[in-house]
Short mmCIF file of C-alpha atoms in Angstrom, two decimals:
data_model
loop_
_atom_site.label_atom_id
_atom_site.label_comp_id
_atom_site.label_asym_id
_atom_site.label_seq_id
_atom_site.Cartn_x
_atom_site.Cartn_y
_atom_site.Cartn_z
CA UNK Q 1 25.72 -66.17 -7.09
CA UNK Q 2 24.25 -63.27 -9.05
CA UNK Q 3 22.79 -59.73 -7.04
CA UNK Q 4 19.59 -59.74 -8.13
CA UNK Q 5 16.64 -57.19 -6.96
CA UNK Q 6 14.22 -57.95 -4.24
CA UNK Q 7 10.72 -58.41 -5.68
CA UNK Q 8 12.68 -60.78 -8.24
CA UNK Q 9 13.76 -62.48 -5.76
CA UNK Q 10 10.68 -62.92 -4.38
CA UNK Q 11 9.23 -64.30 -7.33
CA UNK Q 12 11.84 -67.06 -7.55
CA UNK Q 13 10.29 -70.58 -7.39
CA UNK Q 14 8.86 -71.43 -3.69
CA UNK Q 15 10.76 -74.24 -4.15
CA UNK Q 16 14.01 -73.51 -4.99
CA UNK Q 17 15.38 -71.65 -2.30
CA UNK Q 18 18.89 -71.05 -2.06
CA UNK Q 19 21.07 -71.44 1.35
CA UNK Q 20 22.76 -68.37 0.98
CA UNK Q 21 24.32 -66.61 3.72
CA UNK Q 22 23.91 -63.24 4.46
CA UNK Q 23 27.49 -61.40 4.29
CA UNK Q 24 27.55 -57.99 6.26
CA UNK Q 25 28.07 -54.99 3.95
CA UNK Q 26 26.72 -52.92 1.01
CA UNK Q 27 25.67 -55.28 -0.49
CA UNK Q 28 23.68 -57.26 1.40
CA UNK Q 29 22.50 -53.99 2.49
CA UNK Q 30 21.49 -53.46 -0.83
CA UNK Q 31 19.90 -56.58 -1.40
CA UNK Q 32 17.86 -55.04 1.45
CA UNK Q 33 17.01 -52.10 1.10
CA UNK Q 34 13.20 -51.12 -0.82
CA UNK Q 35 13.72 -49.61 -3.90
CA UNK Q 36 13.04 -45.65 -4.16
CA UNK Q 37 9.67 -44.40 -5.29
CA UNK Q 38 8.54 -43.62 -8.42
CA UNK Q 39 8.68 -39.82 -9.23
CA UNK Q 40 5.04 -38.00 -7.53
CA UNK Q 41 2.26 -37.63 -10.57
CA UNK Q 42 2.37 -33.68 -10.90
CA UNK Q 43 -1.33 -33.13 -10.04
CA UNK Q 44 -0.61 -35.21 -7.02
CA UNK Q 45 2.87 -32.27 -6.51
CA UNK Q 46 0.29 -29.39 -7.54
CA UNK Q 47 -2.31 -30.78 -4.56
CA UNK Q 48 0.54 -30.74 -1.87
CA UNK Q 49 1.89 -27.42 -2.72
CA UNK Q 50 -1.26 -26.15 -2.88
CA UNK Q 51 -2.53 -27.54 0.47
CA UNK Q 52 1.56 -26.84 1.95
CA UNK Q 53 0.72 -23.04 0.25
CA UNK Q 54 -2.00 -22.16 1.43
CA UNK Q 55 -2.30 -22.22 4.88
CA UNK Q 56 1.08 -19.61 5.13
CA UNK Q 57 -1.07 -18.23 2.31
CA UNK Q 58 -4.62 -17.47 4.29
CA UNK Q 59 -1.98 -16.70 7.54
CA UNK Q 60 -0.38 -13.18 5.05
CA UNK Q 61 -4.01 -12.49 4.11
CA UNK Q 62 -4.93 -12.17 7.66
CA UNK Q 63 -2.06 -10.40 8.20
CA UNK Q 64 -2.97 -7.88 6.04
CA UNK Q 65 -6.63 -7.93 7.19
CA UNK Q 66 -4.39 -7.03 10.46
CA UNK Q 67 -2.29 -4.64 9.42
CA UNK Q 68 -5.65 -2.75 7.16
CA UNK Q 69 -7.26 -2.69 10.98
CA UNK Q 70 -4.71 -0.78 12.98
CA UNK Q 71 -4.20 1.87 10.20
CA UNK Q 72 -7.89 2.30 9.77
CA UNK Q 73 -8.12 2.21 14.14
CA UNK Q 74 -4.96 4.37 14.45
CA UNK Q 75 -6.99 6.85 12.21
CA UNK Q 76 -10.06 6.49 13.88
CA UNK Q 77 -7.99 7.28 17.14
CA UNK Q 78 -6.84 9.94 15.18
CA UNK Q 79 -9.82 11.11 14.37
CA UNK Q 80 -11.19 11.21 17.93
CA UNK Q 81 -8.85 12.78 19.49
CA UNK Q 82 -9.49 15.47 16.97
CA UNK Q 83 -12.89 15.83 17.66
CA UNK Q 84 -12.70 15.65 21.53
CA UNK Q 85 -10.33 18.96 21.03
CA UNK Q 86 -13.00 20.24 18.85
CA UNK Q 87 -15.56 19.70 21.40
CA UNK Q 88 -13.40 21.27 23.97
CA UNK Q 89 -13.05 25.02 22.32
CA UNK Q 90 -16.46 24.53 22.09
CA UNK Q 91 -17.27 24.45 25.10
CA UNK Q 92 -15.03 26.80 26.56
CA UNK Q 93 -16.23 29.15 24.23
CA UNK Q 94 -19.49 28.26 24.89
CA UNK Q 95 -19.20 29.04 28.93
CA UNK Q 96 -17.79 32.23 27.71
CA UNK Q 97 -21.04 33.54 26.00
CA UNK Q 98 -22.70 32.30 28.97
CA UNK Q 99 -20.25 34.76 31.37
CA UNK Q 100 -21.06 37.65 28.67
CA UNK Q 101 -24.56 36.28 28.64
CA UNK Q 102 -24.79 36.71 32.31
CA UNK Q 103 -22.83 39.62 32.36
CA UNK Q 104 -24.96 41.94 30.45
CA UNK Q 105 -28.14 43.11 31.91
CA UNK Q 106 -25.50 44.57 34.13
CA UNK Q 107 -23.06 46.60 31.82
CA UNK Q 108 -26.69 47.77 30.28
CA UNK Q 109 -27.47 49.64 33.45
CA UNK Q 110 -24.42 50.57 33.91
CA UNK Q 111 -25.06 52.58 30.39
CA UNK Q 112 -27.62 52.82 30.90
CA UNK Q 113 -26.97 55.36 34.16
CA UNK Q 114 -23.81 56.81 32.24
CA UNK Q 115 -25.69 58.36 29.40
CA UNK Q 116 -28.21 60.80 29.81
CA UNK Q 117 -30.62 60.00 26.65
CA UNK Q 118 -33.44 58.94 29.14
CA UNK Q 119 -32.57 60.59 32.52
CA UNK Q 120 -32.45 64.37 30.71
CA UNK Q 121 -33.66 66.07 28.35
CA UNK Q 122 -32.42 69.54 27.68
CA UNK Q 123 -35.87 71.33 26.22
CA UNK Q 124 -35.67 74.32 23.46
CA UNK Q 125 -34.92 76.83 25.99
CA UNK Q 126 -31.78 75.34 27.55
CA UNK Q 127 -33.28 73.88 30.89
CA UNK Q 128 -33.04 70.39 31.52
CA UNK Q 129 -36.53 68.15 31.43
CA UNK Q 130 -36.87 66.67 35.10
CA UNK Q 131 -39.85 64.94 35.03
CA UNK Q 132 -40.23 61.22 35.27
CA UNK Q 133 -42.41 61.99 31.60
CA UNK Q 134 -39.65 63.55 30.38
CA UNK Q 135 -38.61 60.60 28.06
CA UNK Q 136 -41.63 60.27 26.23
CA UNK Q 137 -42.13 64.08 25.94
CA UNK Q 138 -41.68 66.44 22.99
CA UNK Q 139 -38.55 65.65 22.02
CA UNK Q 140 -38.76 69.65 20.01
CA UNK Q 141 -39.98 71.35 22.94
CA UNK Q 142 -39.96 68.94 25.51
CA UNK Q 143 -42.85 69.98 27.36
CA UNK Q 144 -46.42 68.07 25.88
CA UNK Q 145 -46.16 64.32 25.62
CA UNK Q 146 -44.67 63.34 21.97
CA UNK Q 147 -47.88 61.44 19.35
CA UNK Q 148 -47.61 59.48 16.51
CA UNK Q 149 -50.39 59.99 13.82
CA UNK Q 150 -50.37 56.82 11.67
CA UNK Q 151 -51.47 57.79 8.11
CA UNK Q 152 -53.49 55.21 5.98
CA UNK Q 153 -52.44 55.96 2.34
CA UNK Q 154 -50.65 53.17 -0.08
CA UNK Q 155 -47.20 53.49 1.79
CA UNK Q 156 -47.35 53.76 5.38
CA UNK Q 157 -45.29 56.70 7.69
CA UNK Q 158 -45.51 57.81 10.85
CA UNK Q 159 -45.79 61.60 10.94
CA UNK Q 160 -45.16 62.66 14.65
CA UNK Q 161 -47.92 65.16 15.73
CA UNK Q 162 -46.84 68.44 17.46
CA UNK Q 163 -48.32 69.25 20.48
CA UNK Q 164 -50.81 72.68 20.65
CA UNK Q 165 -47.94 74.83 22.06
CA UNK Q 166 -44.71 73.62 20.15
CA UNK Q 167 -43.07 76.05 17.21
CA UNK Q 168 -40.16 74.17 16.72
CA UNK Q 169 -41.10 72.37 13.84
CA UNK Q 170 -44.33 74.73 12.49
CA UNK Q 171 -41.62 77.44 13.17
CA UNK Q 172 -40.81 80.65 11.03
CA UNK Q 173 -40.08 78.15 7.31
CA UNK Q 174 -43.03 76.53 7.44
#
């Protein structure tokens, strides 16, 4: 009995059938097993490799995008914390300025009460001016109303007009 591959066995004359018993063992197994597949075409290997690598490559790209988004989110959260801190600082500064500006009129009134600029004037002879119009009186003599005379000249200057009886500015040196 000769051992022939299975494809030759099927091509034997149909009229000539040998009556052989299948023997258990290796030889019988080899006769019934299919031949090994032919080696795949290189193009098919490339396509199969691409199909197998494509999902993993896409997964890696998506993971890289996700990591970049996480980094961007962390950066934005840090900037948000900084901006929130700066906003709180500015709000505190604004509250402080509001408190200072609310207290300013009272402080100005206290300063005016303590100062002697508008309360009393010392006259030329040393006595105190006590009239309510004393703050508008002549600064040299403290008697008449102070007036200002404006003269139309190329450079506008203000010249004080002295009361008729005041000799403070028209003393002996004039």
